[in-house]
Coordinates of C-alpha atoms in Angstrom, one line a residue:
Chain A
X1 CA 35.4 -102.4 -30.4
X2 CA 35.4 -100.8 -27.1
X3 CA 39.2 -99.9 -27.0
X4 CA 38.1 -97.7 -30.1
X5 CA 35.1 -96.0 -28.3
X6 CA 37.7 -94.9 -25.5
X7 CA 40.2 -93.8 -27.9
X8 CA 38.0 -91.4 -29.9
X9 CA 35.8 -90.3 -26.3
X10 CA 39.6 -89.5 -25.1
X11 CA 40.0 -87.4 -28.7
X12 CA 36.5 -85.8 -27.6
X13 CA 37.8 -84.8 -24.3
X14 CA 40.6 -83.3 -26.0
X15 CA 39.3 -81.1 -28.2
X16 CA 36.7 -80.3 -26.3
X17 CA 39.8 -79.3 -23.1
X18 CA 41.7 -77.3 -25.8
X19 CA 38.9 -75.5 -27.3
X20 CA 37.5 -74.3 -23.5
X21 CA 41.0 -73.0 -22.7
X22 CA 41.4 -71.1 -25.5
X23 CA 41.9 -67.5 -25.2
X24 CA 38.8 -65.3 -25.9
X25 CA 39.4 -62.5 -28.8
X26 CA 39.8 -59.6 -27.3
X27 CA 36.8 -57.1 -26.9
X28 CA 36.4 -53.4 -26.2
X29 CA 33.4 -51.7 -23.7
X30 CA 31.3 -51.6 -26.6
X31 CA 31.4 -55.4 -27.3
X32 CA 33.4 -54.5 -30.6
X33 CA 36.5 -56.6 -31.5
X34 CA 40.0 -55.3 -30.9
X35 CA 42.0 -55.9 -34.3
X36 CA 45.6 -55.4 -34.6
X37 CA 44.9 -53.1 -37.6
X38 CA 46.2 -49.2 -36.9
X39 CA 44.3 -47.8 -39.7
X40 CA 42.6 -44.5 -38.7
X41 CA 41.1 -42.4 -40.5
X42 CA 37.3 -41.3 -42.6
X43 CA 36.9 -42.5 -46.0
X44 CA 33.5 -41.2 -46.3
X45 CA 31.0 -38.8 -44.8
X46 CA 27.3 -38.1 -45.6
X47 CA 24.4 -35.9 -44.1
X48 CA 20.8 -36.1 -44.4
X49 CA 18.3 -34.1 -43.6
X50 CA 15.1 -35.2 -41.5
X51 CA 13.6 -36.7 -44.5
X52 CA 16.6 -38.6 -44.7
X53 CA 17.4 -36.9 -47.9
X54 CA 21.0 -35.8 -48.4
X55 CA 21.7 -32.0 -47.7
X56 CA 25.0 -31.9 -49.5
X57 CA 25.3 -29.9 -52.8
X58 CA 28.5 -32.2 -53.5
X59 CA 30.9 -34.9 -52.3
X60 CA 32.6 -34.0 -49.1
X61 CA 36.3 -33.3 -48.9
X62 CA 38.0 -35.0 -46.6
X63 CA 41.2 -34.3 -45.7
X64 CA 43.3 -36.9 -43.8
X65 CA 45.9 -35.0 -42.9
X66 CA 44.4 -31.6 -41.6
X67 CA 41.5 -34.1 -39.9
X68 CA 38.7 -32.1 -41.3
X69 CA 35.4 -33.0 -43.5
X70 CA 34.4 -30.1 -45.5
X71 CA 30.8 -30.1 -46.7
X72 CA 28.7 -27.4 -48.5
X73 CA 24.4 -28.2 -47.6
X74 CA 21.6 -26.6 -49.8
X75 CA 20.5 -22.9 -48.8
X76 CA 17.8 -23.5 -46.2
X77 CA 19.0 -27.0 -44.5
X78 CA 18.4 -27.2 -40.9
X79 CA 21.5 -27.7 -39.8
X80 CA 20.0 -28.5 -35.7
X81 CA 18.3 -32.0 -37.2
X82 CA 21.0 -33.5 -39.4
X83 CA 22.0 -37.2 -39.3
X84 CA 25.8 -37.6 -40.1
X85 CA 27.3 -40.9 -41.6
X86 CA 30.8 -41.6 -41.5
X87 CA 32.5 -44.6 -43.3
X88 CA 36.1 -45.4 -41.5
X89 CA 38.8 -47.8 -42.2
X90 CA 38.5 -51.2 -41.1
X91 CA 38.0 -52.0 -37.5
X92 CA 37.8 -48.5 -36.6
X93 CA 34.9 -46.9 -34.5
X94 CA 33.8 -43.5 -33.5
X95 CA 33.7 -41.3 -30.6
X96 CA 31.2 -39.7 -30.0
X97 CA 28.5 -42.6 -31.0
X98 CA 25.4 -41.3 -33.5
X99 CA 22.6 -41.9 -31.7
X100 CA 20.3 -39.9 -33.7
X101 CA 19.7 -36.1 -34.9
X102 CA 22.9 -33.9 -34.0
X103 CA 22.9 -30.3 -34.0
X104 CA 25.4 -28.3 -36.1
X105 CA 24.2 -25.2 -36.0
X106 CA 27.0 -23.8 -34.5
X107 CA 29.3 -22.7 -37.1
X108 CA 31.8 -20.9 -35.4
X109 CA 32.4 -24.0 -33.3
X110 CA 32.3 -27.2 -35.4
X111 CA 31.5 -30.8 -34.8
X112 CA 34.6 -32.9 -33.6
X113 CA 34.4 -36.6 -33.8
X114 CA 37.3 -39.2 -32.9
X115 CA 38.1 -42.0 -35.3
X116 CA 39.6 -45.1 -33.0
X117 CA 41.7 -47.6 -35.0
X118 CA 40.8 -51.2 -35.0
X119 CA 44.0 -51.6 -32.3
X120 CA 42.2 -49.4 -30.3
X121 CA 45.5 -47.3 -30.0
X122 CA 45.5 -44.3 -32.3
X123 CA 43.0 -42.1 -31.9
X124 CA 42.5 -39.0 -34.6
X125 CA 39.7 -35.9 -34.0
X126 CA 38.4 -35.1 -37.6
X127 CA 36.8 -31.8 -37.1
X128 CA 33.5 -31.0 -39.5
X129 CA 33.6 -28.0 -41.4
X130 CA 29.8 -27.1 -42.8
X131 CA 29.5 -24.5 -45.0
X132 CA 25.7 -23.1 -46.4
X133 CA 25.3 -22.5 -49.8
X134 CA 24.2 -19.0 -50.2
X135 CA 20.3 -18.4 -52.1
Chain B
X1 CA 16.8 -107.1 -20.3
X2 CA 18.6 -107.8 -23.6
X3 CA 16.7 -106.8 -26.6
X4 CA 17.0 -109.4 -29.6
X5 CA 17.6 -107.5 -32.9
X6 CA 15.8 -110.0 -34.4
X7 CA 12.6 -109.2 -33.4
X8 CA 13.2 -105.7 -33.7
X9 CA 14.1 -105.1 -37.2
X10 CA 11.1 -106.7 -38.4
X11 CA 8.6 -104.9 -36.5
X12 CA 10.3 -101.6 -37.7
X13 CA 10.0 -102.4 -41.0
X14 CA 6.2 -103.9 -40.3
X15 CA 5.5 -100.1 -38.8
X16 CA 7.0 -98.5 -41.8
X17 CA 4.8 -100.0 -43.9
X18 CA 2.1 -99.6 -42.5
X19 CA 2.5 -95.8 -42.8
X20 CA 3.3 -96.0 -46.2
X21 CA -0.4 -98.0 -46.6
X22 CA -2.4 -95.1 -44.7
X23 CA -0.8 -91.9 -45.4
X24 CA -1.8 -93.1 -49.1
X25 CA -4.7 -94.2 -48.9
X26 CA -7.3 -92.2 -51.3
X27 CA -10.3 -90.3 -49.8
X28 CA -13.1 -89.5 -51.8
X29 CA -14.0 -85.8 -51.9
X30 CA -17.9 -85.5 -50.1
X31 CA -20.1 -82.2 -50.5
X32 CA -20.0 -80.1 -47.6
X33 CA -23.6 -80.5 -46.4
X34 CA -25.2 -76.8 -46.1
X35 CA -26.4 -76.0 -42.8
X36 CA -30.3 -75.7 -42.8
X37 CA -30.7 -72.6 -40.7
X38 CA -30.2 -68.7 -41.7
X39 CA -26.5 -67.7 -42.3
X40 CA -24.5 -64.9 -42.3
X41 CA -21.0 -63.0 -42.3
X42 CA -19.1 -59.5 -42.1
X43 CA -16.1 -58.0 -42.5
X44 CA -14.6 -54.6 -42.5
X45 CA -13.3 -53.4 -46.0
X46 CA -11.7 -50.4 -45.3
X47 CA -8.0 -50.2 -43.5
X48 CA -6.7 -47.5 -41.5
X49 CA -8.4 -44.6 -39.0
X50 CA -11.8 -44.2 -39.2
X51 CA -11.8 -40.2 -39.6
X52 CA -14.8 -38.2 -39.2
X53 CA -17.0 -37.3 -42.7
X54 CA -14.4 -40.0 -44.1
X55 CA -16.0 -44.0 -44.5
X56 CA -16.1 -47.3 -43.2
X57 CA -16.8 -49.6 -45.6
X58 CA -18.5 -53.1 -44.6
X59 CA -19.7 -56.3 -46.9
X60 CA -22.4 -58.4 -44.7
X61 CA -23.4 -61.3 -46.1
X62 CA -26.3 -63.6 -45.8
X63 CA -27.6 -66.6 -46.9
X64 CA -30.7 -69.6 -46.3
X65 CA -31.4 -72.5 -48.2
X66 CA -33.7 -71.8 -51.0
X67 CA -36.1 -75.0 -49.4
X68 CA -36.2 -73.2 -46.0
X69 CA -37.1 -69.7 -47.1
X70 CA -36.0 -66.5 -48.7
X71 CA -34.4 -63.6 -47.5
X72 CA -37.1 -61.0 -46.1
X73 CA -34.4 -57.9 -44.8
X74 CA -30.9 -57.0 -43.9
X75 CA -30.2 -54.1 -41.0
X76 CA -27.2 -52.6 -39.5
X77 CA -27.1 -50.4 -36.4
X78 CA -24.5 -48.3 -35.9
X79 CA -23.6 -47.6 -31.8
X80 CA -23.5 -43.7 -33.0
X81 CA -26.0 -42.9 -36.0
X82 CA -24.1 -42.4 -39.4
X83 CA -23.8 -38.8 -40.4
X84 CA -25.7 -38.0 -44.1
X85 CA -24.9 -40.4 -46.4
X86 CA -24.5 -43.9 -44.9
X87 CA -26.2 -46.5 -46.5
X88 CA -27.0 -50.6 -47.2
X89 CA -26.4 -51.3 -50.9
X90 CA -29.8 -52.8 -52.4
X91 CA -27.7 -54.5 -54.3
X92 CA -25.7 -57.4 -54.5
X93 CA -22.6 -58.2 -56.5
X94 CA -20.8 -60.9 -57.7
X95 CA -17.5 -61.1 -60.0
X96 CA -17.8 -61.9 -63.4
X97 CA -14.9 -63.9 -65.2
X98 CA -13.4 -60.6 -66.3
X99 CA -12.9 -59.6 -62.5
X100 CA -15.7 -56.4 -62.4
X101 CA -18.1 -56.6 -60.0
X102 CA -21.7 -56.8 -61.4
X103 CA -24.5 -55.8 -59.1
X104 CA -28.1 -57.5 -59.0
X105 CA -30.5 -55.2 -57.5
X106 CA -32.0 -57.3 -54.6
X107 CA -35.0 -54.6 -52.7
X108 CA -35.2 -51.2 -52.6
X109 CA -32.6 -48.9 -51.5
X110 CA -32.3 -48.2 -48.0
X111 CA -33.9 -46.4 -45.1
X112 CA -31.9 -44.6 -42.7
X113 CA -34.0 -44.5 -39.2
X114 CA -31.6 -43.2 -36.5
X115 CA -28.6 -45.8 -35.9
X116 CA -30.4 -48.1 -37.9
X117 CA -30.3 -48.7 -41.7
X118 CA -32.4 -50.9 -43.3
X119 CA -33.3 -52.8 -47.2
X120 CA -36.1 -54.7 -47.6
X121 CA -35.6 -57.8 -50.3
X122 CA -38.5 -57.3 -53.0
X123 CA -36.3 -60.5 -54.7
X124 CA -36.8 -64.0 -54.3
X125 CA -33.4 -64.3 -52.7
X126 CA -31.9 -66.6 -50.6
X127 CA -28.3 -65.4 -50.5
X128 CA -26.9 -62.1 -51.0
X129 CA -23.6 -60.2 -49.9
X130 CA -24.2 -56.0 -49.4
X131 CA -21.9 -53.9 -48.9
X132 CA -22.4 -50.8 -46.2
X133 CA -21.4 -47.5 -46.4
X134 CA -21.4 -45.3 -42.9
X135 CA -20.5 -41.7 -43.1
X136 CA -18.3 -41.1 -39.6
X137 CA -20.6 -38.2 -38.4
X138 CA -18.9 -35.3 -36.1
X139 CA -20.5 -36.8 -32.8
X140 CA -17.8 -40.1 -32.6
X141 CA -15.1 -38.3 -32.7
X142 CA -12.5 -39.8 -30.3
X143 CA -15.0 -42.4 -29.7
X144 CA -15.4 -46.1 -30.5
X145 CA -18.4 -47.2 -33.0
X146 CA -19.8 -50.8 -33.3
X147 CA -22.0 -52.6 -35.6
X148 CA -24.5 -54.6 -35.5
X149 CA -25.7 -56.4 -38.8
X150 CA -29.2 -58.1 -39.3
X151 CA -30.7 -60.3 -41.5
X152 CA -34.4 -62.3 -41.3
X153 CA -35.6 -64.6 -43.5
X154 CA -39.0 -65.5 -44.6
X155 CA -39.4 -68.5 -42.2
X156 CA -38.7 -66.0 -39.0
X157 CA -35.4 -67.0 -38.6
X158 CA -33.5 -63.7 -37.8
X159 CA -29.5 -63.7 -37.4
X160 CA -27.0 -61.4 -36.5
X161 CA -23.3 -60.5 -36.6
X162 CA -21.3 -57.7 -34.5
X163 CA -18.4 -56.2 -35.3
X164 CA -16.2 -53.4 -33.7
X165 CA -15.6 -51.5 -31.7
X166 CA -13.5 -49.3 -34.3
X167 CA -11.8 -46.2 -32.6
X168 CA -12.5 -42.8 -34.6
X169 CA -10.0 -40.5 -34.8
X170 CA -9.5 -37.3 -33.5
X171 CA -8.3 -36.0 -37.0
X172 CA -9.3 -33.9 -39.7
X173 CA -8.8 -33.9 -43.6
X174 CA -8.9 -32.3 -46.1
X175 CA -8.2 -33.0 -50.0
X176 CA -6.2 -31.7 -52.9
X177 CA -6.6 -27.5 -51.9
X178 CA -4.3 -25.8 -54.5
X179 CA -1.7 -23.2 -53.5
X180 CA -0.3 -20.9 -56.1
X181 CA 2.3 -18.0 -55.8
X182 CA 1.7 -14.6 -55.0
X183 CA -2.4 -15.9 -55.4
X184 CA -3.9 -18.4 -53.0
X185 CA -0.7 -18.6 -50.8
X186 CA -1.7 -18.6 -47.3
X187 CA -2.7 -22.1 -45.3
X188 CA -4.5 -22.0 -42.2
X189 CA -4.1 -25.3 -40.4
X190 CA -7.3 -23.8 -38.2
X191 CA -9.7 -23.8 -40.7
X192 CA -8.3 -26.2 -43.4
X193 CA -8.3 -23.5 -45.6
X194 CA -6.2 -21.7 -48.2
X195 CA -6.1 -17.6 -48.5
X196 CA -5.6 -15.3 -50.9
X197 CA -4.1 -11.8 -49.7
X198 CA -7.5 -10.8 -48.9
X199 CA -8.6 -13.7 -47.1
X200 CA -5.3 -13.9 -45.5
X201 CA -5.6 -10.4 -44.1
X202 CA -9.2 -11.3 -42.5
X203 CA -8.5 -14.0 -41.2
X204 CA -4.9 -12.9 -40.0
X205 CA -4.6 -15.1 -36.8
X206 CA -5.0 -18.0 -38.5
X207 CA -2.1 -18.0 -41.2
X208 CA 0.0 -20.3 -40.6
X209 CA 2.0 -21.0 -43.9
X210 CA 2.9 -18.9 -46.6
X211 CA 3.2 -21.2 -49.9
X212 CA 6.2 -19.3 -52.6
X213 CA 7.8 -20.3 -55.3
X214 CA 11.4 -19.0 -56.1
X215 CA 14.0 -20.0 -58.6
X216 CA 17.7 -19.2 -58.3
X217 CA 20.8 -20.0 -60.1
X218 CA 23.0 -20.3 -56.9
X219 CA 20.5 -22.9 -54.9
X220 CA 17.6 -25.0 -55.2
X221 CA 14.3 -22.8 -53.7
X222 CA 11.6 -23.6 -56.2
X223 CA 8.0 -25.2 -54.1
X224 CA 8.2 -24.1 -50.1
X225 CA 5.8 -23.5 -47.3
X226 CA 6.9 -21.2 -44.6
X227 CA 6.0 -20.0 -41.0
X228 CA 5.0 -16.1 -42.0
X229 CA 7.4 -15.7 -38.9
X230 CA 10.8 -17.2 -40.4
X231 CA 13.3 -15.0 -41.8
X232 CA 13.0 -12.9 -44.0
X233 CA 15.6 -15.1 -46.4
X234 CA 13.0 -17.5 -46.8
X235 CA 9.7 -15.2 -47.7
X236 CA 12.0 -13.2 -50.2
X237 CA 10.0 -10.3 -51.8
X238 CA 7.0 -11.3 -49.8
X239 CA 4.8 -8.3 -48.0
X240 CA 2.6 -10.5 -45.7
X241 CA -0.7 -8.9 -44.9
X242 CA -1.1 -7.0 -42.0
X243 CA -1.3 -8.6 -39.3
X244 CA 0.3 -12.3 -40.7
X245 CA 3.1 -13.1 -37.7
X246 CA 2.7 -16.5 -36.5
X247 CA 5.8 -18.9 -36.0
X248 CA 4.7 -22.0 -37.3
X249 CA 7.3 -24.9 -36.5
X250 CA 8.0 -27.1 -39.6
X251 CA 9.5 -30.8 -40.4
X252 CA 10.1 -31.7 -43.9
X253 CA 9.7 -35.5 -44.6
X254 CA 9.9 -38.0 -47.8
X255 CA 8.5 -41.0 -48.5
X256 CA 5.6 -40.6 -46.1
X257 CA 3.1 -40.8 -48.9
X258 CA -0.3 -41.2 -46.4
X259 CA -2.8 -43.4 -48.5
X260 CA -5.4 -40.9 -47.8
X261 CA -3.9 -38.1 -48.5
X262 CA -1.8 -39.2 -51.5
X263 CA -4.3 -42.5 -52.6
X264 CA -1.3 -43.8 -54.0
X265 CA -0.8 -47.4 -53.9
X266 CA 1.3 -47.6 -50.7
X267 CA -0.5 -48.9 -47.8
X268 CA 0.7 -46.1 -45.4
X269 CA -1.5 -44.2 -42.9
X270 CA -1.0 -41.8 -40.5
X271 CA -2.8 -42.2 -37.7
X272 CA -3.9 -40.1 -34.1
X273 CA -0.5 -41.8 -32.2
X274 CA 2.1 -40.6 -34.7
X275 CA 0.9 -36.8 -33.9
X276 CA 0.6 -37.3 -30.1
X277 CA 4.4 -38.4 -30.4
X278 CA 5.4 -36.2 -32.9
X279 CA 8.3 -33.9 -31.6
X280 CA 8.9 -30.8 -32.8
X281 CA 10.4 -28.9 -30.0
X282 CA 14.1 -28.0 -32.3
X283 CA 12.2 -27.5 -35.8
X284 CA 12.5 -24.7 -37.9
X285 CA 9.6 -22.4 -39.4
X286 CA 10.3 -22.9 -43.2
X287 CA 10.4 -25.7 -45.8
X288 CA 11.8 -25.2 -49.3
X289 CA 12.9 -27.4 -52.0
X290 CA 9.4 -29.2 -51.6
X291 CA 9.0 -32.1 -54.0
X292 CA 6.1 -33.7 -55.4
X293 CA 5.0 -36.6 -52.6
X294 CA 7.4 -35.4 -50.0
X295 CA 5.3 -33.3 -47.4
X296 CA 6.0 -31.5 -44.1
X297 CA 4.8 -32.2 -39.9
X298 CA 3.7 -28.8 -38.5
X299 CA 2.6 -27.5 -35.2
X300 CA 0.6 -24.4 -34.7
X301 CA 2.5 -21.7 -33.2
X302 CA -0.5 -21.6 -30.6
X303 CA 0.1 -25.6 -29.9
X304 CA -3.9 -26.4 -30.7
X305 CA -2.9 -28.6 -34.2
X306 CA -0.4 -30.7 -35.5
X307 CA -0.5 -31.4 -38.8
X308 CA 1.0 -33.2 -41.4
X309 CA 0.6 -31.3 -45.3
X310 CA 1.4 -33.9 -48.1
X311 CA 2.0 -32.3 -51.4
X312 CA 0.0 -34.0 -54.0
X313 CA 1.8 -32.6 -57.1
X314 CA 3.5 -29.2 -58.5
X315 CA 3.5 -27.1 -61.2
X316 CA 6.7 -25.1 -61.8
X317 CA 5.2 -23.5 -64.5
X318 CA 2.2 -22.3 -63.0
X319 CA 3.9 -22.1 -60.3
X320 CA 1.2 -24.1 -57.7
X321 CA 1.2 -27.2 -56.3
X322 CA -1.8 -29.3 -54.7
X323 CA -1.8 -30.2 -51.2
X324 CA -3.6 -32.2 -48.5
X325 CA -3.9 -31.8 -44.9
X326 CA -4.7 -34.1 -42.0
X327 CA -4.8 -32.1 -38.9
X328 CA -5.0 -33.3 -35.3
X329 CA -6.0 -31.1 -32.1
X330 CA -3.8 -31.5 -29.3

């Protein structure tokens, strides 16, 4: 009886050893898990308003290869309090984070944001194009 | 020391049992014996601020047993004396099987004497439940307001209940003004009031809205309220009256249907605290594609209100809508 106690506490130990030494998955400054996946790119992009009602007129294009997101808003949105939404590939994350309103006002100088693949090696600026639909 | 299992087991099993035995054991179900002294009890019916000319509504209730006495009077004083209007129902009500509330007229209605309001039973009754009505009056404003419920009884028993203090708001409101197009268009946030070109013009330095109604092919305009100060774009073929300038800032928002503005079902109020953090500092000065329930924030171009306009409903065809206002001075 007790030579199976001490085989199966020495099985414990064991797992419990290989387990601890483990290599932790790796993590980036945000806490976010580095994948090996290289995708990079936006698959989706939305604006709202202030009362979190969309301001597009249509779907926006997005074009993958020019790294631009073209979107047309309703005549009179105020385009200094928008809320942008992009949906990336898998893994991926953006620079610069959302943290709330964003102005895009500025017409003449659009919005740039960098998509960051899930390998946290390519790195793609997606520039956003806003045009107002006239009244 | 070595523990014999044999003793053990059995003594478990003895313990088991004997939970088993009194967790099912049956009690009889005894009357709850009534106390023999003057009772009573109160609660607040209304939810959200307490806004001035608005209600609080109360249910006090009070009860003695029939053998000691009957009820003789019920009383509430208010901290600050209700404005025109409050009163103690002379009635009591109970709910029939069909859920309505049928009242039984228990003295005569009430007498309002200062902060106090008072009934006098002219019932044998020895248990009633009224309801109480106070008007917030102008003076508790930004003040608190407490309560103070009464009831005697024949015998000389007298018993009392407190409740409060309730904060009154700073705000204002105002219900269901209708705005029409190139008619009653102009808002003034100052004086809760809607102008027509006339009025607008008199009372110039108040206007703070404008309320139009366009329809396009190329974009959505239709319902909008805008600062008599934004551009021109948005106030198309609109001559303001002489003297109509100010730059009202504006915030559209949905789904902020406030219950009493809208007295929808949704249990939503906004209250002093959302205007004092309100920010507006990067807003524009014009609101269009309004929507039935959706409503707008708005600051005064002088800074003295914030205010939030809720649109009850619009008309394309008349070309109106109906809107409410609660206003807060900063």
């Amino acid at each position: 009886m007790r030579k199976h106690i001490n085989i199966t506490g020495a099985l414990l130990l064991m797992a419990f050893v290989w387990t601890a030494c483990k290599k932790d998955n790796p993590i980036d400054e945000d806490g976010l898990l580095i994948t090996s996946r290289a995708e990079c790119y936006v698959s989706s992009f939305e604006l709202l308003g202030t009362d979190f009602v969309t301001v597009r007129t249509k779907t926006a294009t997005i074009d993958t290869t020019a790294k631009t997101v073209s979107v047309t808003v309703m005549f009179g949105t105020d385009l200094k309090n928008l809320y942008p939404q992009f949906t990336l590939a898998q893994d991926c994350k953006l620079d610069p984070k959302i943290t709330g309103r964003t102005d895009f006002s500025d017409l003449a100088n659009p919005r740039e944001y960098t998509v960051v693949s899930g390998n946290r090696q390519v790195r793609k600026t997606y520039k956003v194009l806003i045009t107002v639909q006239p009244r | 020391m070595k523990r014999n299992p044999i003793y053990i087991y059995p003594l478990s099993l003895l313990a088991c049992l004997l939970l088993v035995m009194t967790s099912c054991e049956k009690k009889d179900y005894v009357l709850p014996t009534a106390k023999d002294v003057l009772q009573n009890d109160a609660i607040k019916r209304t939810l959200g601020p307490n806004i001035v000319n608005d209600t609080i509504e109360f249910v006090y209730a009070m009860g003695i047993l029939p053998s000691k006495g009957k009820l003789v009077s019920a009383e509430v004083e208010a901290s600050i004396a209700g404005a025109t209007g409050t009163f103690l129902e002379h009635r009591s009500y109970y709910t029939n099987t069909s859920g309505v509330d049928v009242p039984v007229e228990i003295g005569n209605p009430s007498v309002n004497d200062k902060t106090k309001t008072t009934v006098t039973f002219t019932k044998d009754t020895s248990a009633a439940a009224l309801r109480y009505t106070y008007i917030v009056p102008e003076e508790a404003r930004g003040k608190t307001v407490s309560f103070t419920f009464t009831a005697r009884s024949s015998n000389g028993e007298t018993v009392n209940y407190k409740l409060g203090p309730y904060n009154v708001s700073k705000m204002d409101i105002k219900h269901r003004l209708t705005v029409s197009n190139a008619n009653n268009a102009y808002i003034s946030i100052e004086d809760m009031a809607v102008y027509n070109d006339a009025g607008a013009a008199a009372n110039a330095n108040k206007i703070d809205l404008v309320y139009l109604y366009r329809t396009y092919t190329t974009s959505t305009f239709t319902h909008a309220l805008v600062a008599p100060a934004a551009d021109p774009q948005y106030l198309p073929d609109i001559t303001l009256p002489a003297g109509v300038n100010r730059n009202t800032k504006i915030q559209r928002a949905f789904n902020l249907q406030d219950y009493d503005l809208a007295f929808l079902q949704f249990g939503i109020y906004i209250d002093d605290r959302d205007f004092q953090e309100l920010d507006l500092t990067n807003a524009p000065n014009y609101a269009i594609n309004l929507k039935a329930e959706a409503g707008i924030w708005v600051e005064t171009a002088d800074k003295k209100y914030r205010a939030y306009v809720y649109v009850n409903s619009i008309n394309n065809g008349a070309k109106s809508a109906v809107i409410s206002i609660k206003r807060y001075a900063l």
